[in-house]
Coordinates of C-alpha atoms in Angstrom, one line a residue:
X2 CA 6.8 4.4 23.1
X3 CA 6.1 8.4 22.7
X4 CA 3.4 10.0 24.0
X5 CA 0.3 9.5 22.3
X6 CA 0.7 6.0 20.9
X7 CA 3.3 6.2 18.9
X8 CA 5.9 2.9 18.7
X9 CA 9.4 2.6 18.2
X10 CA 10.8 -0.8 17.8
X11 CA 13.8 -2.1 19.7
X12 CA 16.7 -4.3 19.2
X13 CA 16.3 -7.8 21.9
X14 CA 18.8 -10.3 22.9
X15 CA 18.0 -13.3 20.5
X16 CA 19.4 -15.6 23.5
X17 CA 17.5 -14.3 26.4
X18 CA 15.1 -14.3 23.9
X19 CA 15.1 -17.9 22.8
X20 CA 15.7 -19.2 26.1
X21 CA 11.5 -19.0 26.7
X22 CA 9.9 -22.5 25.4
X23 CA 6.0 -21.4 26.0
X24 CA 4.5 -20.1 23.2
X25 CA 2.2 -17.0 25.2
X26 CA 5.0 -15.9 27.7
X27 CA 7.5 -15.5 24.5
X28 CA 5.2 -13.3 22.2
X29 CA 4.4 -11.3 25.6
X30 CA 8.4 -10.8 26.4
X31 CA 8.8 -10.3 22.7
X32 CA 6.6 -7.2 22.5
X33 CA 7.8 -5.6 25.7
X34 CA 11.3 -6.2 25.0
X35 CA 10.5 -4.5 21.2
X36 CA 8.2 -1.9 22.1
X37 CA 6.2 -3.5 19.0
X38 CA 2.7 -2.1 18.9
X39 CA 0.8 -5.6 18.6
X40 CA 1.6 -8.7 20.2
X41 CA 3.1 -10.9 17.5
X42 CA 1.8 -14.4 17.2
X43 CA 5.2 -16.5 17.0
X44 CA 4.3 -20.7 16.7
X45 CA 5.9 -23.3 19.0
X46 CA 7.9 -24.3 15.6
X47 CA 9.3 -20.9 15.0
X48 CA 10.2 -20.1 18.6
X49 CA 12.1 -23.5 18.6
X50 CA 13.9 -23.0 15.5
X51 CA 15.1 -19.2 17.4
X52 CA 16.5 -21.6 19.8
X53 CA 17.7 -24.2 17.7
X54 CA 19.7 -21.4 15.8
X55 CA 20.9 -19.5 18.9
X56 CA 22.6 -23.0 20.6
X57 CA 24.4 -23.7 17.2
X58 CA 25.8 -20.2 17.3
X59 CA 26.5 -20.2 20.6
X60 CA 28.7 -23.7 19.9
X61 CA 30.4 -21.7 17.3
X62 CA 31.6 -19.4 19.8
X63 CA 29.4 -16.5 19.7
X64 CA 29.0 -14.7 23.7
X65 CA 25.4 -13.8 24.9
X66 CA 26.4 -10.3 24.6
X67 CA 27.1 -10.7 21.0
X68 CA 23.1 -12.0 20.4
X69 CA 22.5 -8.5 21.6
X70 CA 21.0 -6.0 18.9
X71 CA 18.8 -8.0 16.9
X72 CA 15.1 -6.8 14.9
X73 CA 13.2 -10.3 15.2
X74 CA 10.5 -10.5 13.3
X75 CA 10.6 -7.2 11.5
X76 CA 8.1 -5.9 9.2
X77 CA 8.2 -3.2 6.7
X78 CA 5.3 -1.0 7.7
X79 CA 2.3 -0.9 4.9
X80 CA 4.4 -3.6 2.6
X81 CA 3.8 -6.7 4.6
X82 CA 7.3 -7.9 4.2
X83 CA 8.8 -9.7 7.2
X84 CA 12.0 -10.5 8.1
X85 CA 13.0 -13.2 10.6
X86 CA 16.2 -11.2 12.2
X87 CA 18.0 -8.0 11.2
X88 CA 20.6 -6.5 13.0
X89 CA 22.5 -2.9 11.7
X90 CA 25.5 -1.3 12.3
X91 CA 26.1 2.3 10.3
X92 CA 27.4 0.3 7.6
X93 CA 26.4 -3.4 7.4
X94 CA 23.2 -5.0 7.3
X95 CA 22.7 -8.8 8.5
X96 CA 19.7 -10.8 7.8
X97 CA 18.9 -14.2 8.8
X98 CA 16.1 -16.4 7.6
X99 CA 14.9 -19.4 10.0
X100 CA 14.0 -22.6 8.1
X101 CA 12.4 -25.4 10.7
X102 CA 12.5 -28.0 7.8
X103 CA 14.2 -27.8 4.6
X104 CA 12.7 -26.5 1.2
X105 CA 14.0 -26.1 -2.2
X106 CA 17.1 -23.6 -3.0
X107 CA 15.2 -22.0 -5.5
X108 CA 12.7 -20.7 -2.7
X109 CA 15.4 -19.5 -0.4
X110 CA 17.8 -18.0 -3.2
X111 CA 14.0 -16.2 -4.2
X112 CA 13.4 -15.4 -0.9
X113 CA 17.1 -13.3 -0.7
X114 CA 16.8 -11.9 -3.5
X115 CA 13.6 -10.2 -2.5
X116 CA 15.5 -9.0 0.9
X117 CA 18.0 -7.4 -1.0
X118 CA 16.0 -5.5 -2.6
X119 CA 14.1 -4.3 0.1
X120 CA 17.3 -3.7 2.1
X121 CA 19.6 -2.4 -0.6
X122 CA 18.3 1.4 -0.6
X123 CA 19.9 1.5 2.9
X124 CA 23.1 2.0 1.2
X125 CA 24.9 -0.5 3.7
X126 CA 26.9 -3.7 2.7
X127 CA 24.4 -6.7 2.7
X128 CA 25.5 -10.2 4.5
X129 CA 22.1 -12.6 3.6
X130 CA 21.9 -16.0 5.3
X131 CA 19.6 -18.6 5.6
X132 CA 19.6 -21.3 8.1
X133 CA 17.8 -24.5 8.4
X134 CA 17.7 -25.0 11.6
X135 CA 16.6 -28.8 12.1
X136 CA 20.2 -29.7 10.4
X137 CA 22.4 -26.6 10.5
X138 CA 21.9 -26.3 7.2
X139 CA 23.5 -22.7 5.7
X140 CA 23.5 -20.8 2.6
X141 CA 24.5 -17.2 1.7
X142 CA 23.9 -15.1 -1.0
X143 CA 26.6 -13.9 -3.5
X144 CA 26.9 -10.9 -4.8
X145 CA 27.0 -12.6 -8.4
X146 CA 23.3 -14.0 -7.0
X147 CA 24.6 -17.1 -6.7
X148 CA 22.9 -19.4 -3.3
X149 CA 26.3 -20.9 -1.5
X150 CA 26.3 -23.3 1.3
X151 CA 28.4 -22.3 4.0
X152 CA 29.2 -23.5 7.5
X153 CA 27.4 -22.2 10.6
X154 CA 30.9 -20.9 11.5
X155 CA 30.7 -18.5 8.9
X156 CA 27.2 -17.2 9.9
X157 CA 28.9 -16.8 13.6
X158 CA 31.9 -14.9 12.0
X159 CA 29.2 -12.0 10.4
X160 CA 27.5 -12.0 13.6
X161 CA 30.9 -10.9 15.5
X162 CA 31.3 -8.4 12.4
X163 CA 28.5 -6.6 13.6
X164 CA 28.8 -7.2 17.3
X165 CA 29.7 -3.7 18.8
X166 CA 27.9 -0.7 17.0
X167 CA 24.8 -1.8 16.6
X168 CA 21.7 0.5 15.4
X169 CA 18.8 0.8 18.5
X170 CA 16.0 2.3 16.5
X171 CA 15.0 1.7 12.8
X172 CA 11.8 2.5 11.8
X173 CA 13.0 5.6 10.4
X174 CA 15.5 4.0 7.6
X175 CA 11.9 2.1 6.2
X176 CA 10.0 4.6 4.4
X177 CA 6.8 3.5 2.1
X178 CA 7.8 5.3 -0.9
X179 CA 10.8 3.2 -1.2
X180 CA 8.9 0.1 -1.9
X181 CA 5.5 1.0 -2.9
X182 CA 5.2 1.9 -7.0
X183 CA 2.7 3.1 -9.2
X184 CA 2.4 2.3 -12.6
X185 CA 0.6 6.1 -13.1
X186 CA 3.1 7.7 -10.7
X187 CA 6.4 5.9 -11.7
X188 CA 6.0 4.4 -14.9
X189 CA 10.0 4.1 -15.4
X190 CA 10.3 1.5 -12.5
X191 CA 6.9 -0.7 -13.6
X192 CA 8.1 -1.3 -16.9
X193 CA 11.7 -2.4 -15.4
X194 CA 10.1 -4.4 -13.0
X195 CA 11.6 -2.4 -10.1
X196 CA 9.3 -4.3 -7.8
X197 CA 7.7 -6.7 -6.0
X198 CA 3.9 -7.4 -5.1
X199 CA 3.2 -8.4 -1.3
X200 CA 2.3 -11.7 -0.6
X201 CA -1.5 -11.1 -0.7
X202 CA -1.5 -9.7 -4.4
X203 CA 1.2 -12.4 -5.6
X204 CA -1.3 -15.1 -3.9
X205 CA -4.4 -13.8 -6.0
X206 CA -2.2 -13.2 -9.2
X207 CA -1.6 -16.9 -9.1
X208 CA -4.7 -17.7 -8.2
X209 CA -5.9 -15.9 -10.9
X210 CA -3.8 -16.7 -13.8
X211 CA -4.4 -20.5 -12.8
X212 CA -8.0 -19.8 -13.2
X213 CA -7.7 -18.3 -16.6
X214 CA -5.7 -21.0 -17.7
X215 CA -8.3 -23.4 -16.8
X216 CA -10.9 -21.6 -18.8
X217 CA -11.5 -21.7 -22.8
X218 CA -14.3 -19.9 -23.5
X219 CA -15.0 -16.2 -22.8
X220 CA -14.9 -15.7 -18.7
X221 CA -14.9 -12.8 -16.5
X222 CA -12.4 -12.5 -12.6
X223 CA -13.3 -9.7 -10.8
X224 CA -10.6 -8.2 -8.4
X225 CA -12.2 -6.1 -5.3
X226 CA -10.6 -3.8 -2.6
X227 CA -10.7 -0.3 -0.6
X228 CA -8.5 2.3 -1.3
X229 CA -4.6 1.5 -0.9
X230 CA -4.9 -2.2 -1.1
X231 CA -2.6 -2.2 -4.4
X232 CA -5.5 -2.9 -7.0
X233 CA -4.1 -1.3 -9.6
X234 CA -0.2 -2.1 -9.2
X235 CA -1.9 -5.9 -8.9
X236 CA -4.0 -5.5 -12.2
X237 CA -1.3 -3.7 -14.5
X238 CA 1.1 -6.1 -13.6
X239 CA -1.0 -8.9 -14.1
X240 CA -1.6 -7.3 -17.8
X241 CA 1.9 -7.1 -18.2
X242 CA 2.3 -11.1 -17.4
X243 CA -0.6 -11.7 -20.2
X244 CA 0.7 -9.4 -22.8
X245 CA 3.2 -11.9 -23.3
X246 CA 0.7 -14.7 -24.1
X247 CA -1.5 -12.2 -26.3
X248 CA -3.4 -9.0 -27.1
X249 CA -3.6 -7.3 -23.9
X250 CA -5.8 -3.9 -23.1
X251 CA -6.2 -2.1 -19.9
X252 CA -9.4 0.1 -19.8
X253 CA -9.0 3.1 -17.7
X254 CA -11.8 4.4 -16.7
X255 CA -11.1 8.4 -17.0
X256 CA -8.5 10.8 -19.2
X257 CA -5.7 8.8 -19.8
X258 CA -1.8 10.0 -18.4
X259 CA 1.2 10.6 -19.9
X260 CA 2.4 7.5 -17.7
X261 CA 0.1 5.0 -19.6
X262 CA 1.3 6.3 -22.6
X263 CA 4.6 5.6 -21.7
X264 CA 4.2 1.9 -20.7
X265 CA 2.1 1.5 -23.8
X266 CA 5.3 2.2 -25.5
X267 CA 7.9 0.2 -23.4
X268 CA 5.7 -2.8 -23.3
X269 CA 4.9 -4.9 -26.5
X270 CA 1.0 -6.0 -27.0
X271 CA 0.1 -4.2 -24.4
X272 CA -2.7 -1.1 -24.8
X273 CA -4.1 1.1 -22.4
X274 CA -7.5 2.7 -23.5
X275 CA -10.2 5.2 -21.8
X276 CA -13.3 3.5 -21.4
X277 CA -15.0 6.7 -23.4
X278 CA -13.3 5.8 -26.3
X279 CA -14.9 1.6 -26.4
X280 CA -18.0 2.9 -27.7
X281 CA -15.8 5.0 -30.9
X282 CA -13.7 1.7 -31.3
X283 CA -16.2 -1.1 -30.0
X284 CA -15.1 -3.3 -33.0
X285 CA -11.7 -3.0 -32.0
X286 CA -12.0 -4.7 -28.4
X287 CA -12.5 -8.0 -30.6
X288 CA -8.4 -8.1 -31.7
X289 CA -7.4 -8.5 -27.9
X290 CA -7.5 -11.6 -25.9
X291 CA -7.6 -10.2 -22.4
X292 CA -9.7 -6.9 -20.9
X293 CA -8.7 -5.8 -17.9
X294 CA -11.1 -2.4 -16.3
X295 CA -9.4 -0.5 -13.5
X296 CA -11.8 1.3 -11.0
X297 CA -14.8 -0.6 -12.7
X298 CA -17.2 1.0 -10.3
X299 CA -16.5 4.1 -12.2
X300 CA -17.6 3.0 -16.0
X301 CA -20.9 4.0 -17.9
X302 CA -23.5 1.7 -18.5
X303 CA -23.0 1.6 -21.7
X304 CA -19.4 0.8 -22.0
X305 CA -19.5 -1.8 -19.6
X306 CA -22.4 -3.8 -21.7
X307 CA -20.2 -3.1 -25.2
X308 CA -17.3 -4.8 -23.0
X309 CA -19.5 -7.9 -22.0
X310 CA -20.7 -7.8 -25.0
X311 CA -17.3 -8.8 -26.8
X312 CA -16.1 -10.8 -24.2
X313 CA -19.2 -13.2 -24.6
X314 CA -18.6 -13.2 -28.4
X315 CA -15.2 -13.5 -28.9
X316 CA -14.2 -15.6 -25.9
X317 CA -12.2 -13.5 -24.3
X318 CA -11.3 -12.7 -20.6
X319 CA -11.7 -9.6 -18.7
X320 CA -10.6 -8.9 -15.1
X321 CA -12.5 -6.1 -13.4
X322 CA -11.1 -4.0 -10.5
X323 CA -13.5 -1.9 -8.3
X324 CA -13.8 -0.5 -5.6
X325 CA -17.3 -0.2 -4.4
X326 CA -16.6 2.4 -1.4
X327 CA -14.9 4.8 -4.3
X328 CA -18.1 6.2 -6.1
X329 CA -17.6 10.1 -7.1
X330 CA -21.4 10.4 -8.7
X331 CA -24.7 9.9 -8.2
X332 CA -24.3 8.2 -11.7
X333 CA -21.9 5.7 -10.5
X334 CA -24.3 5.2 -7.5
X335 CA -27.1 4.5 -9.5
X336 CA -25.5 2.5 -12.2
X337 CA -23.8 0.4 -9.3
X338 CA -22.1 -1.4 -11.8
X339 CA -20.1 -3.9 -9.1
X340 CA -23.7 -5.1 -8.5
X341 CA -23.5 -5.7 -12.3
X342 CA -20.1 -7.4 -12.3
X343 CA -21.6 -9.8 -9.2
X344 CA -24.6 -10.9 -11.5
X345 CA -22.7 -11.8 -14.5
X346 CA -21.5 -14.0 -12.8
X347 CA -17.8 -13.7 -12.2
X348 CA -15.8 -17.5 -11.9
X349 CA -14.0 -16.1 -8.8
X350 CA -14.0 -13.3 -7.5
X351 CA -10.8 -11.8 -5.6
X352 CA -10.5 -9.4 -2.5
X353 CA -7.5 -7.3 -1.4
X354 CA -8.2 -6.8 2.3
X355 CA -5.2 -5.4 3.5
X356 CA -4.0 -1.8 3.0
X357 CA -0.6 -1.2 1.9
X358 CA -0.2 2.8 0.2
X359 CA -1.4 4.3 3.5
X360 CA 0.3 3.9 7.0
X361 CA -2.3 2.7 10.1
X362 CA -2.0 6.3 11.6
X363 CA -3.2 8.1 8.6
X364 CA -5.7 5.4 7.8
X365 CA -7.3 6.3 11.1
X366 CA -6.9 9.7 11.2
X367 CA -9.2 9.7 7.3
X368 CA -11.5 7.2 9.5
X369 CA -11.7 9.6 12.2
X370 CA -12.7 12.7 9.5
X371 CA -15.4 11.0 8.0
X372 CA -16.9 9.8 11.5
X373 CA -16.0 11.6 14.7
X374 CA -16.8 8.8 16.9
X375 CA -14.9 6.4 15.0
X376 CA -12.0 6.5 18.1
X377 CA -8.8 4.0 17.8
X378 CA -8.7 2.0 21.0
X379 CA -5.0 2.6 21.2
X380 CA -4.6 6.3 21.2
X381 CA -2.7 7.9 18.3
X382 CA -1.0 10.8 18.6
X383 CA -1.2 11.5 14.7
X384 CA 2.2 13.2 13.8
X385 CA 1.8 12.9 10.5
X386 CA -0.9 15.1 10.2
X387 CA -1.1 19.2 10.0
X388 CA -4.1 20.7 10.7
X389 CA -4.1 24.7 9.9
X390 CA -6.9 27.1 9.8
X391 CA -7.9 30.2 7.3
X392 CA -9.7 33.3 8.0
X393 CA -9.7 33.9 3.8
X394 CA -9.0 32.7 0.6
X395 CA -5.5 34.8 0.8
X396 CA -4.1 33.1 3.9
X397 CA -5.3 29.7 2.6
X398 CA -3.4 30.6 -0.5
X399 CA -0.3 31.4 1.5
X400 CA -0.6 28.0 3.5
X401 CA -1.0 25.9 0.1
X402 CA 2.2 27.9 -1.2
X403 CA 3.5 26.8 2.4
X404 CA 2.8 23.8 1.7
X405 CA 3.9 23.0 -1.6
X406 CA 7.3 24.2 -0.8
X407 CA 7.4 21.6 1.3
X408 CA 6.8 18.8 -0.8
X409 CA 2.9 18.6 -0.9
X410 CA 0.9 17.8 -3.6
X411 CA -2.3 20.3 -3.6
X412 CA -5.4 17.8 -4.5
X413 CA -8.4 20.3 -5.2
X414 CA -12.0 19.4 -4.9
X415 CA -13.0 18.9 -8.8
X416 CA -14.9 21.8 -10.3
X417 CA -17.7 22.1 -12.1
X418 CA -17.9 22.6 -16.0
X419 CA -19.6 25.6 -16.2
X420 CA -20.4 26.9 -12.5
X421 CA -18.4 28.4 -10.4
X422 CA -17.8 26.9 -6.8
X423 CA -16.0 28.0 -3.7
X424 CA -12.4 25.7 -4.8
X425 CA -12.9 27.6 -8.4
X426 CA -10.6 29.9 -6.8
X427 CA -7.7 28.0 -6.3
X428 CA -5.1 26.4 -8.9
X429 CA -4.2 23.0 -7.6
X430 CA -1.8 20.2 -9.2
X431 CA -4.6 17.9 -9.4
X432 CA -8.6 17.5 -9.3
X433 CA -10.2 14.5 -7.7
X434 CA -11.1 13.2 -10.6
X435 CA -7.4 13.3 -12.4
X436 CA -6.2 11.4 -9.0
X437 CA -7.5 8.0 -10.1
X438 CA -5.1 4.8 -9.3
X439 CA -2.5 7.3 -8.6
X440 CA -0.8 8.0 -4.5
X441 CA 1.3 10.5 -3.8
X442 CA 3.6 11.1 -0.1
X443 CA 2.4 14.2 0.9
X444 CA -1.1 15.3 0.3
X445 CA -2.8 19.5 1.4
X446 CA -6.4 19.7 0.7
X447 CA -8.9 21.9 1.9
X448 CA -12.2 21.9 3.4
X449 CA -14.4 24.9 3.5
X450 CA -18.1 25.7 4.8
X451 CA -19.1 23.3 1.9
X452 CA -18.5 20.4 4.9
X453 CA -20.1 20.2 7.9
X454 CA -21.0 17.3 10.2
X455 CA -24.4 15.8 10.9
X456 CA -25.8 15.0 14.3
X457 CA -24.5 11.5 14.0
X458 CA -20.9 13.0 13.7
X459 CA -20.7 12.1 10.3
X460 CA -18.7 13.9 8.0
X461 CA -21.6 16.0 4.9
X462 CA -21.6 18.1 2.4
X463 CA -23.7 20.9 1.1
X464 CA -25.3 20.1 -2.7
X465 CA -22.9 20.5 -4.9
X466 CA -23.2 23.0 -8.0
X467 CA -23.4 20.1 -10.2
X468 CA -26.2 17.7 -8.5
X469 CA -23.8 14.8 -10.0
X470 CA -21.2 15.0 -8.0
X471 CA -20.8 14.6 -3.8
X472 CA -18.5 16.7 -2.1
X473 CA -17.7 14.0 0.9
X474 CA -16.7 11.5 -2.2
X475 CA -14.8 13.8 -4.1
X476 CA -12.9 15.2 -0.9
X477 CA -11.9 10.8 -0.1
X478 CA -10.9 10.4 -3.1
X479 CA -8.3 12.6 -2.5
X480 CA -7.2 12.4 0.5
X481 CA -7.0 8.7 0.4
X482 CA -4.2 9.2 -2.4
X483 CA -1.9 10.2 0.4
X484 CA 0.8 7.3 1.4
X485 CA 3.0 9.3 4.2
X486 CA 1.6 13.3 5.1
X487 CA -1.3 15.1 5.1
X488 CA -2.0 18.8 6.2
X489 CA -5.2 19.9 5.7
X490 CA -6.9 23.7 5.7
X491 CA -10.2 24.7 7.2
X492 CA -10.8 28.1 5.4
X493 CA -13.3 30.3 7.1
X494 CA -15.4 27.1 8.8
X495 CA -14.2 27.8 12.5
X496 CA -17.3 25.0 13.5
X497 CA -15.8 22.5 11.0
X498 CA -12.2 23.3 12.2
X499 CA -13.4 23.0 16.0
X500 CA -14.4 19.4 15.0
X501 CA -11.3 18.1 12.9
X502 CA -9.2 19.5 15.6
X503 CA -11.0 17.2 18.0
X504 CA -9.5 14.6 16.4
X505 CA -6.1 15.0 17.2
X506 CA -7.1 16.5 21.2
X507 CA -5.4 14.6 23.8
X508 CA -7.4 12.2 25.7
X509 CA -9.2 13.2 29.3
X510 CA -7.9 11.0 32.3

């Protein structure tokens, strides 16, 4: 572990490993002999099927010093994907799934084909095996994607294949923005289904679609989450699983991309509209069967009751998504139309809880920005975050050229219509209002005298030109786009900068 909390997660020695019965002493050993940053919580069933596997092997021959080198329990950081063991050499991959009881072939061939796909950007040469480990049970799969049975010999011979060689620290070959697509951001690789939803979103997808099925008359789900949690990746692909049953429309609640164009296209009986166009085209929302609202906390009054209004008559279903922390107005605050979605009533309602666009250490950096004494008990050392300060508008331009030649996306601060305001001044790729349902790897934004913090810590903004908007919700919106970097410029606010830097000081002994 580097200074500063952060973790880098080792190789163990599956039989040393294995050879602990007790379920507390193993998960301690496990995270001390990984470095992982949280204890895991390994069952009596799982640790005995480690050992289960590791005596078979080691009756097929293989040495202790060969069970060397192995990732147990490895997770993808912000996907939630686990594997049971990984072990790399520069060129091969192994992965082993551990089965305590049998289960159909279809759910372990399903299960390898989801690892190689999460493992095949590595650019190494795959070996996939599960084993059932009450009967020595063991299947590969085939590069035609065919599930074999083979012997536990054969499992034993890959293992000797990649006994020497072996890769100590891997968290680097796992980056988000291999897995994690956005219908607005990469359209190309939603319409060819170049993904896969975490377990969480696949879990309220079925849940979901079961309840429509079960319903004949016009209903209303309701899908809730923060920022990150995959709302939107969850709701378009749910639309694309209904526009094969009928009339599907997505209502996008602000201007409309050249991405939704595009999967408009691509993908038949499938339309995405802005919510200002339902009240020009209400009689249109009668020809589709399904409604789906993205960022529902975001629509007018108006449009909202037109879409209620249809679905009640027509007996159609609509899905909202909202997010009830991600309001940019006073308008949206007052409307509070999530309040409105709760009264209808929904027939279930649906909540992502777990964050997936945004790594831990940024999410608690963002935490940190908005409250001061919002500390991590486990300090962070928060290397994936630039802080940089601007006497004037010039050097903060140089720093945002800086920046962008690095990779950054420049998010500004939305300006007003006809007022100017003190981000007027700079030409960024995106407002925070054009930013909606999409993420991005690297994020620069900046934060002028417009911010200050309160007495409380908390993170404030002066009025903005148009009494409409808030600063502190416009500047989150932002921010919380970013999946991997941020850098962020304090131009000419050397109070606000003294606080932000705080942030990132090392802690006092």
């Amino acid at each position: 572990m580097s200074a500063g909390g952060h973790f880098e997660t080792r190789p163990v020695n599956i039989y040393a490993l294995s050879r602990i019965h007790e379920e507390g002493p193993f998960n301690i050993v496990e995270k001390h002999s990984s470095q992982k940053s949280e204890l895991q919580h390994t069952k009596i069933h799982e640790i005995e099927s480690l050992r289960l596997l590791v005596d078979a092997l080691i009756a097929a021959g293989v040495s202790i010093s060969e069970c060397d080198g192995f990732f147990y329990s490895f997770d993808i950081p912000q996907i939630g994907k686990e594997f049971d063991l990984l072990k790399f050499t520069d060129k091969i991959c192994l992965n082993i799934e551990l089965k305590s009881t049998p289960v159909p072939r279809e759910q372990i061939l399903s299960q390898l084909l989801r690892n190689r796909h999460y493992l095949s950007h590595l650019g190494k040469r795959l070996a996939l095996y599960t084993v059932v480990t009450n009967s020595a049970a063991c299947f590969k799969l085939s590069l035609n994607d065919d599930l074999e049975e083979v012997s536990i010999g054969e499992v034993a011979s890959a293992i000797r294949k990649v006994k020497t060689g072996f890769l100590e620290h891997v968290d680097n070959l796992f980056r988000a923005s291999d897995y994690l697509v956005s219908p607005l951001n990469t359209p190309s690789r939603f319409i060819q289904g170049e993904y896969f939803l975490t377990q969480a979103q696949e879990q309220i997808k079925k849940n979901l679609l079961k309840g429509i099925d079960g319903t004949f008359t016009g209903a209303f789900f309701h899908i809730t989450g923060k920022n990150g949690t995959g709302k939107t990746l969850l709701l378009y692909d749910i639309a694309k699983t209904l526009s094969k049953n009928g009339k599907t429309v997505i209502v996008h609640c602000g201007r409309l991309l050249s991405a939704q164009v595009k999967i408009c296209a691509e993908i038949e009986n499938l339309s995405i509209i802005s919510s200002s166009q339902i009240l020009n085209e209400e009689d249109s929302l009668e020809h589709y069967m399904y409604i789906l609202v993205d960022e529902s906390q975001r629509i007018f009054a108006d449009p909202f009751d037109a879409i209620c209004k249809s679905v009640r008559e027509n007996d159609q279903i609509c899905i909202f998504s909202s997010d009830p922390e991600q309001m940019l107005t006073e308008t949206e605050i007052r409307n509070d139309i999530v309040a409105k979605i709760n009264a209808l009533p929904p027939e279930e309602t649906f909540v992502l809880s777990e964050k997936i666009r945004m790594n831990r250490e940024l999410q608690s950096f963002i935490m940190c920005l908005k409250d001061l004494k919002h500390r991590p008990k486990v300090p962070m050392d928060y290397y994936n975050v630039d802080i940089s300060y601007a006497n004037s508008t010039q050097e903060a331009q140089f720093l945002l050229e800086y920046y962008r030649g690095k990779g950054f996306t420049f998010i500004n601060c939305t300006n007003p219509e006809y007022e100017p305001s003190p981000f007027s001044e700079y030409s960024e790729d995106f407002d925070t209002l054009h930013v909606i349902g999409q993420e991005f790897d690297r994020v620069v934004m900046l934060l002028d005298h417009s911010f200050y913090y309160d007495c409380e810590d908390k993170l404030q903004g002066i009025p903005y030109p148009d009494p409409n908007y808030l600063y502190p919700n416009l500047f989150y919106q932002g921010v919380t786009r970013v999946r991997e970097r941020l850098a962020l410029i304090i131009v000419k606010a050397p109070e606000l900068f003294e606080k932000v830097v705080s942030i990132i000081a090392p802690e006092e002994n």
